[in-house]
Amino acid sequence: MKIIRLHTSDEAVIKKILQGDSRAEKQLYDRYAAKMLGVCRMYIKDMHYAEDVMIEGFTRALDNLGRFRFEGSFEGWLRRIMVRESIDFLRQRTQLYFEDITEVEVAPVITDNQDMDAELLQLLIDKLPEGYRTVLVMFAVEGYGHKEIAEMLNISENTSKSQLFKARKQLQEQLGKVRRIENER
Amino acid sequence: MKDRNLEQQLADKLGNRSITPSAKAWDRIANNRQQGKTQKKKKKVFAYYAAAAVFFLLASGYVFLMQNKTDVIITEPQVVDGGEVKAPVLPSEEAVVSKSVEIKETEAVAYKEPEVLVKKQSVEVVTEKQEMASVADQEIVIKKKQPEFNLHVEPIEALVSIEEDKFYEQETDMLLKEAVKDVAANKHLSNTTNDTALLKEVEAEMDEYYREKAMSIFSLKHKTIRIAVKDKQ
C-alpha cells in the first residue's frame, strides 16, 4: 500500500527551497501568506500597503532562508520579519510618532460580556494613532516585553510604557462610545 | 460569559487572523526574487572585473619597477689597493640582483701578472717622492695605468644588474680618492686655482651626467614601448 503524504513539514519544504526548488517556495507561500498578511494588517491600516509589506517581507524571508537555524518555529521567525517590515514601512512614511507622558500604568481594558469579532477589534485599533497601535499590538498580540519593543522601535522603555498607557486609555473611550451606540439601539 | 480582557481578545482573534492576499501577490514575490538573483549575478561579475583590474594594476606596477633596473657591464678592474689587484669592483653585494658574477680560474690567475707591475709602480712613486712616504701606506688608486693593465689582464665581462645611483656613488668615491693621491703627489699644486672656473666645470659635468642619464632612461622606455607595440601587432 502506498502512503501519500499530504502535509510536508516546514523543515522539509525549506530544505527543498534551499536546494533550488521553486515549487517549494510557492508551497511555503501558500501556507503562510494569509497569516502574514493578517500580521501586517494589524500595523498598517491600508490593505494595499499591508499587502505590499507582506510581499517585501516574504521576499526577504526567502532571500535569507539560509539563515534560519531551525531552532524555533518557522512561523515565529517569519512573523518577526513581518513585524520588522511593518515598522520599517511606518518609519519610512514618518507615521510612527511617539510622545512621552508621565503616567505609565493603566489597567487592561475590560469588555464586559462582549465577545467582539475580529473586524470590530481591527476597527478599534485602526482608530488609534500609529505609535499607540504599534506598541499595543507588539505588546498584546505578539507578546513582546517593553525592553524588546524599546529596542525594536528605537525608543526608551518608558516611552513604550506610556504609549501602551495612552493606547489603553483611548481604547477604553472608544469602547464606551460603542456601548452607548448599542444601548441606543 | 465572563468578562474578557480586550487585549486577550486582540491576541486571540487578530493574532491568528488570516487575510487572503490578491492573486498577483505571488507573481510579485517571484518577480522580486528573479530581480534579486540578476542583481546578485551583476554584483558577482563586477567583483570579478574589479579583481582583474587590481591584478592588472599590480602586475603593470611590478613590470614598471623591473624595467627601471638596468644592466651594467664592467669590463675591467679599476682599483689597485696597495699593490693588490682586486676583482672588478661591484657597488655592493646587495646591488647584485639578477645574476651572480662568476670569475673563472684562468681569469683569476691572469690577475696575478699586473699585481707585480703595479707593485713596481707603487715602489717608483715612493722612491721618487720621499715626502709621500706616509701617503704611500694608504690606498693608492692608479687609474692612468689602466690601459697597460688591460694588456696583461684578459678582459672580464661580467653582466651585473645594479642600481645606477649606487654605482655612481662608488665612482665618485673612487675619483675623490684619485684626486687625493694626485694632490699628495703634487701633480696639480703648481697650478693656480680659480673657484668660479672650477664650479662652472663641475656644473657642466653634472649637466652632462644628468643629460646622459635622462637620455638613457628615455631610450630604454622607447625601446620598451616599441617592443610592447610590436607584441600587440
XYZ file of C-alpha atoms in Angstrom:
418
model
C 0.000 0.000 0.000
C 1.396 3.358 -0.977
C 1.176 6.143 1.596
C 0.794 9.611 0.165
C 1.981 12.323 2.464
C -0.396 15.250 2.367
C 1.452 17.561 4.703
C 5.162 18.220 4.417
C 6.921 19.731 7.406
C 8.276 23.266 7.223
C 11.791 21.908 7.564
C 11.415 19.633 4.536
C 9.942 22.446 2.447
C 12.722 24.843 3.473
C 15.373 22.277 2.590
C 13.799 21.867 -0.840
C 13.834 25.626 -1.335
C 17.484 25.783 -0.344
C 18.175 23.167 -2.994
C 16.600 25.475 -5.583
C 13.074 24.072 -5.808
C 10.825 26.980 -6.807
C 7.634 24.917 -6.362
C 8.524 24.549 -2.691
C 8.705 28.347 -2.460
C 5.136 28.557 -3.676
C 4.144 25.839 -1.211
C 5.606 27.844 1.677
C 3.883 30.973 0.412
C 0.504 29.242 0.227
C 0.986 28.010 3.754
C 1.816 31.350 5.405
C 0.886 34.266 3.132
C -2.637 34.772 4.525
C -1.479 34.673 8.153
C 1.352 37.081 7.461
C -0.965 39.493 5.684
C -3.075 39.419 8.841
C 0.013 40.366 10.870
C 0.884 43.271 8.563
C -2.716 44.459 8.540
C -2.684 44.888 12.323
C 0.034 47.523 11.996
C -0.974 49.112 8.695
C -4.465 50.477 8.154
C -4.419 50.415 4.368
C -4.901 46.910 2.985
C -2.882 47.547 -0.202
C 0.103 48.836 1.724
C -0.211 45.908 4.116
C -0.024 43.528 1.159
C 2.992 45.377 -0.246
C 4.730 44.983 3.094
C 3.817 41.284 3.248
C 5.294 40.791 -0.239
C 8.509 42.589 0.729
C 8.729 40.589 3.930
C 8.181 37.278 2.141
C 10.804 38.134 -0.466
C 13.283 38.998 2.276
C 12.487 35.797 4.154
C 13.037 33.656 1.038
C 16.278 35.514 0.238
C 17.579 34.882 3.756
C 16.164 31.410 4.262
C 19.698 30.034 4.640
C 19.983 31.965 7.904
C 17.060 30.150 9.514
C 18.630 27.715 12.013
C 15.583 25.509 12.711
C 15.938 26.417 16.390
C 12.449 27.876 16.803
C 9.296 27.667 14.724
C 9.489 28.934 11.171
C 6.217 30.787 11.638
C 7.681 32.745 14.563
C 10.745 33.656 12.501
C 8.602 34.755 9.565
C 6.307 36.718 11.865
C 9.223 38.672 13.300
C 10.323 39.582 9.771
C 6.814 40.838 9.008
C 6.687 42.921 12.196
C 10.055 44.492 11.355
C 8.979 45.179 7.788
C 5.775 46.816 9.021
C 7.699 49.013 11.466
C 10.158 49.997 8.722
C 7.260 50.870 6.444
C 5.658 53.111 9.079
C 9.013 54.753 9.785
C 9.609 55.479 6.088
C 6.262 57.146 5.844
C 7.054 59.076 9.068
C 3.797 57.828 10.519
C 5.466 56.455 13.578
C 5.437 59.153 16.240
C 5.966 58.578 19.934
C 5.269 61.069 22.687
C 6.414 60.715 26.284
C 3.968 61.059 29.133
C 4.470 60.666 32.864
C 1.718 58.156 33.738
C 2.801 54.655 32.886
C 0.294 52.266 34.414
C -3.333 51.688 33.495
C -5.462 48.599 33.897
C -6.215 46.472 30.830
C -9.486 47.320 29.114
C -12.386 45.077 30.156
C -15.100 44.493 27.596
C -17.928 43.304 29.891
C -19.655 40.302 28.413
C -18.965 41.177 24.855
C -17.173 38.730 22.656
C -16.105 41.076 19.909
C -15.426 39.912 16.395
C -12.124 40.441 14.625
C -13.428 43.148 12.310
C -14.659 45.286 15.183
C -11.387 44.827 17.052
C -9.474 45.819 13.950
C -11.682 48.881 13.581
C -10.974 49.852 17.189
C -7.203 49.639 16.884
C -7.243 51.286 13.438
C -8.538 54.426 15.119
C -5.511 54.610 17.391
C -2.520 56.734 16.339
C 0.286 54.708 14.680
C 2.618 54.876 17.679
C -0.031 53.693 20.152
C -1.263 50.973 17.853
C 2.224 49.638 17.120
C 3.142 49.328 20.797
C -0.259 47.875 21.714
C -0.109 45.192 19.003
C 3.504 44.338 19.774
C 2.712 44.043 23.471
C -0.729 42.428 23.446
C -0.672 40.324 20.275
C 2.980 39.500 19.600
C 3.869 39.203 23.287
C 6.979 41.396 23.245
C 8.165 42.951 26.513
C 8.742 46.690 26.877
C 12.502 46.208 26.662
C 12.213 44.383 23.364
C 9.711 46.895 21.999
C 12.014 49.744 23.007
C 14.932 48.132 21.146
C 12.924 47.386 18.017
C 11.352 50.839 17.814
C 14.495 52.628 18.962
C 12.724 54.307 21.871
C 13.098 54.185 25.657
C 11.252 51.630 27.792
C 9.310 54.434 29.470
C 8.136 55.709 26.116
C 6.943 52.202 25.255
C 5.030 52.029 28.550
C 3.499 55.459 28.056
C 2.393 54.550 24.537
C 0.649 51.472 25.884
C -0.989 53.554 28.593
C -2.340 56.003 26.029
C -3.478 53.213 23.742
C -5.422 51.555 26.542
C -6.991 54.851 27.556
C -8.160 55.599 24.039
C -9.463 52.062 23.600
C -11.484 52.498 26.788
C -13.029 55.686 25.424
C -13.843 54.045 22.095
C -15.453 51.073 23.824
C -17.586 53.467 25.844
C -18.791 55.020 22.593
C -19.576 51.583 21.146
C -21.570 50.657 24.260
C -23.543 53.895 24.102
C -24.416 53.275 20.431
C -25.511 49.710 21.223
C -27.647 50.874 24.167
C -29.349 53.474 21.984
C -30.370 50.719 19.586
C -19.824 34.534 29.677
C -17.019 36.006 31.753
C -15.637 39.463 31.213
C -12.810 39.321 28.830
C -9.727 41.447 28.646
C -9.724 43.347 25.359
C -6.021 42.659 24.872
C -6.638 38.928 25.209
C -9.294 39.211 22.543
C -6.885 41.085 20.348
C -4.303 38.335 20.741
C -6.784 35.540 20.123
C -8.677 36.991 17.216
C -6.296 39.327 15.450
C -3.173 37.327 16.221
C -4.448 34.324 14.305
C -6.413 36.160 11.669
C -5.794 35.210 8.061
C -6.442 37.526 5.139
C -6.168 36.072 1.667
C -3.743 38.110 -0.447
C -4.558 39.173 -4.000
C -3.892 36.749 -6.856
C -0.908 38.726 -8.139
C 0.924 38.723 -4.812
C 2.863 35.530 -5.547
C 3.827 36.748 -9.036
C 5.253 39.882 -7.462
C 7.286 37.846 -4.965
C 8.598 35.608 -7.763
C 9.468 38.689 -9.805
C 11.289 40.273 -6.839
C 13.252 37.068 -6.349
C 14.232 36.961 -10.011
C 15.399 40.587 -9.914
C 17.383 39.878 -6.771
C 19.135 36.963 -8.451
C 20.103 39.007 -11.515
C 21.403 41.786 -9.263
C 23.488 39.253 -7.357
C 24.912 37.987 -10.651
C 25.748 41.546 -11.712
C 27.473 42.130 -8.389
C 29.495 38.962 -8.860
C 30.559 39.972 -12.385
C 31.505 43.425 -11.091
C 33.565 41.838 -8.320
C 35.420 39.711 -10.882
C 36.123 42.777 -13.036
C 37.367 44.689 -10.001
C 39.657 41.822 -9.001
C 41.010 41.602 -12.557
C 41.649 45.363 -12.639
C 43.527 45.246 -9.334
C 45.599 42.317 -10.553
C 46.392 44.135 -13.809
C 47.471 47.266 -11.916
C 49.712 45.274 -9.594
C 51.239 43.362 -12.489
C 51.897 46.513 -14.525
C 53.428 48.187 -11.458
C 55.739 45.224 -10.961
C 56.790 45.254 -14.631
C 57.424 49.015 -14.437
C 59.632 48.585 -11.370
C 61.588 45.801 -13.004
C 62.217 47.920 -16.099
C 63.785 50.692 -14.048
C 66.665 48.434 -13.133
C 69.424 48.482 -15.788
C 72.167 46.074 -16.658
C 75.719 47.392 -16.320
C 78.713 45.743 -17.887
C 82.018 46.027 -16.073
C 84.812 45.202 -18.442
C 87.958 45.817 -16.461
C 89.280 46.009 -12.934
C 89.532 49.584 -11.805
C 91.079 49.826 -8.387
C 94.539 48.864 -7.206
C 94.811 48.805 -3.475
C 98.381 48.935 -2.087
C 99.702 46.817 -4.926
C 96.923 44.247 -4.717
C 94.662 43.743 -7.636
C 91.044 43.469 -6.752
C 88.377 41.773 -8.772
C 86.087 44.126 -10.693
C 84.637 46.443 -8.151
C 80.968 45.919 -7.634
C 78.983 48.664 -5.969
C 77.754 46.397 -3.208
C 76.661 42.858 -2.692
C 73.079 43.949 -2.210
C 73.037 45.626 -5.589
C 73.554 42.394 -7.383
C 70.091 41.191 -8.234
C 69.704 39.122 -11.300
C 72.977 37.368 -11.888
C 75.942 36.448 -9.801
C 79.413 37.162 -11.026
C 81.479 34.148 -11.797
C 85.187 34.608 -12.382
C 86.866 31.685 -13.996
C 90.093 30.345 -12.582
C 92.069 31.339 -15.686
C 90.904 34.878 -15.272
C 91.796 34.833 -11.612
C 95.318 33.687 -12.500
C 95.597 36.453 -15.082
C 95.218 38.987 -12.322
C 98.477 37.961 -10.751
C 100.654 39.389 -13.562
C 99.578 43.003 -13.231
C 99.952 42.632 -9.475
C 103.735 42.678 -9.971
C 103.580 45.625 -12.340
C 101.500 47.671 -10.040
C 103.738 46.919 -7.126
C 106.690 48.192 -9.142
C 104.825 51.351 -9.997
C 103.925 51.960 -6.406
C 107.554 51.480 -5.419
C 108.595 54.017 -8.056
C 106.185 56.530 -6.626
C 107.631 56.007 -3.191
C 111.308 56.360 -4.279
C 110.757 59.458 -6.383
C 108.798 61.289 -3.787
C 110.224 60.695 -0.319
C 107.881 63.141 1.316
C 104.996 60.964 0.215
C 106.085 58.037 2.389
C 103.179 58.422 4.756
C 100.686 58.611 1.947
C 102.156 55.554 0.227
C 100.921 53.321 3.052
C 97.419 54.322 2.272
C 95.306 53.194 -0.619
C 96.722 54.224 -3.984
C 94.448 54.450 -6.932
C 96.235 54.495 -10.254
C 93.782 54.976 -12.992
C 96.153 56.256 -15.630
C 97.975 52.954 -15.742
C 94.867 51.012 -16.561
C 95.426 50.767 -20.315
C 98.739 48.939 -19.663
C 96.947 46.878 -17.123
C 94.482 45.749 -19.724
C 97.256 44.408 -21.917
C 98.007 41.759 -19.333
C 94.593 41.085 -17.980
C 92.075 39.316 -20.087
C 89.016 41.469 -20.271
C 86.427 40.178 -17.890
C 82.923 40.822 -18.818
C 80.550 40.445 -16.016
C 76.962 41.188 -16.578
C 75.743 42.638 -13.360
C 72.420 44.150 -12.649
C 72.845 47.030 -10.225
C 71.119 50.157 -9.208
C 72.586 53.126 -11.026
C 72.809 55.509 -8.134
C 74.930 53.228 -6.009
C 77.238 52.648 -8.947
C 77.804 56.373 -9.430
C 78.390 56.869 -5.718
C 81.179 54.337 -5.890
C 82.607 56.014 -8.951
C 82.536 59.381 -7.177
C 84.359 57.917 -4.190
C 86.964 56.441 -6.490
C 87.521 59.788 -8.260
C 87.835 61.551 -4.923
C 90.473 59.111 -3.787
C 92.311 59.624 -7.069
C 92.224 63.376 -6.553
C 93.659 62.967 -3.039
C 96.526 60.941 -4.438
C 97.158 63.484 -7.161
C 97.293 66.276 -4.623
C 99.584 64.190 -2.486
C 101.832 63.651 -5.493
C 101.939 67.434 -6.023
C 100.718 66.998 -9.539
C 98.424 69.960 -9.550
C 99.837 72.004 -6.729
C 101.700 74.309 -9.064
C 98.521 75.314 -10.890
C 96.666 78.335 -9.588
C 93.084 77.573 -8.679
C 90.102 79.550 -9.798
C 86.973 78.871 -7.726
C 84.496 80.136 -10.287
C 86.090 78.175 -13.108
C 86.096 75.038 -11.011
C 82.442 75.485 -10.100
C 81.484 76.031 -13.735
C 83.430 72.944 -14.718
C 81.653 70.871 -12.087
C 78.267 72.247 -13.133
C 78.979 71.417 -16.775
C 79.969 67.884 -15.794
C 76.842 67.457 -13.716
C 74.655 68.746 -16.547
C 76.244 66.303 -18.897
C 75.834 63.495 -16.405
C 72.147 64.139 -15.868
C 71.537 64.598 -19.579
C 73.165 61.240 -20.269
C 71.155 59.628 -17.524
C 67.900 61.096 -18.833
C 68.718 60.054 -22.380
C 69.490 56.511 -21.287
C 66.139 56.307 -19.464
C 64.304 57.735 -22.486
C 65.948 55.284 -24.836
C 65.079 52.394 -22.528
C 61.430 53.468 -22.297
C 61.291 53.981 -26.034
C 62.620 50.506 -26.580
C 60.077 49.050 -24.139
C 57.193 50.825 -25.829
C 58.347 49.659 -29.225
C 58.540 46.087 -28.037
C 55.081 46.377 -26.471
C 53.580 47.823 -29.664
C 55.290 45.140 -31.714
C 53.904 42.420 -29.434
C 50.418 43.866 -29.729
C 50.604 43.879 -33.528
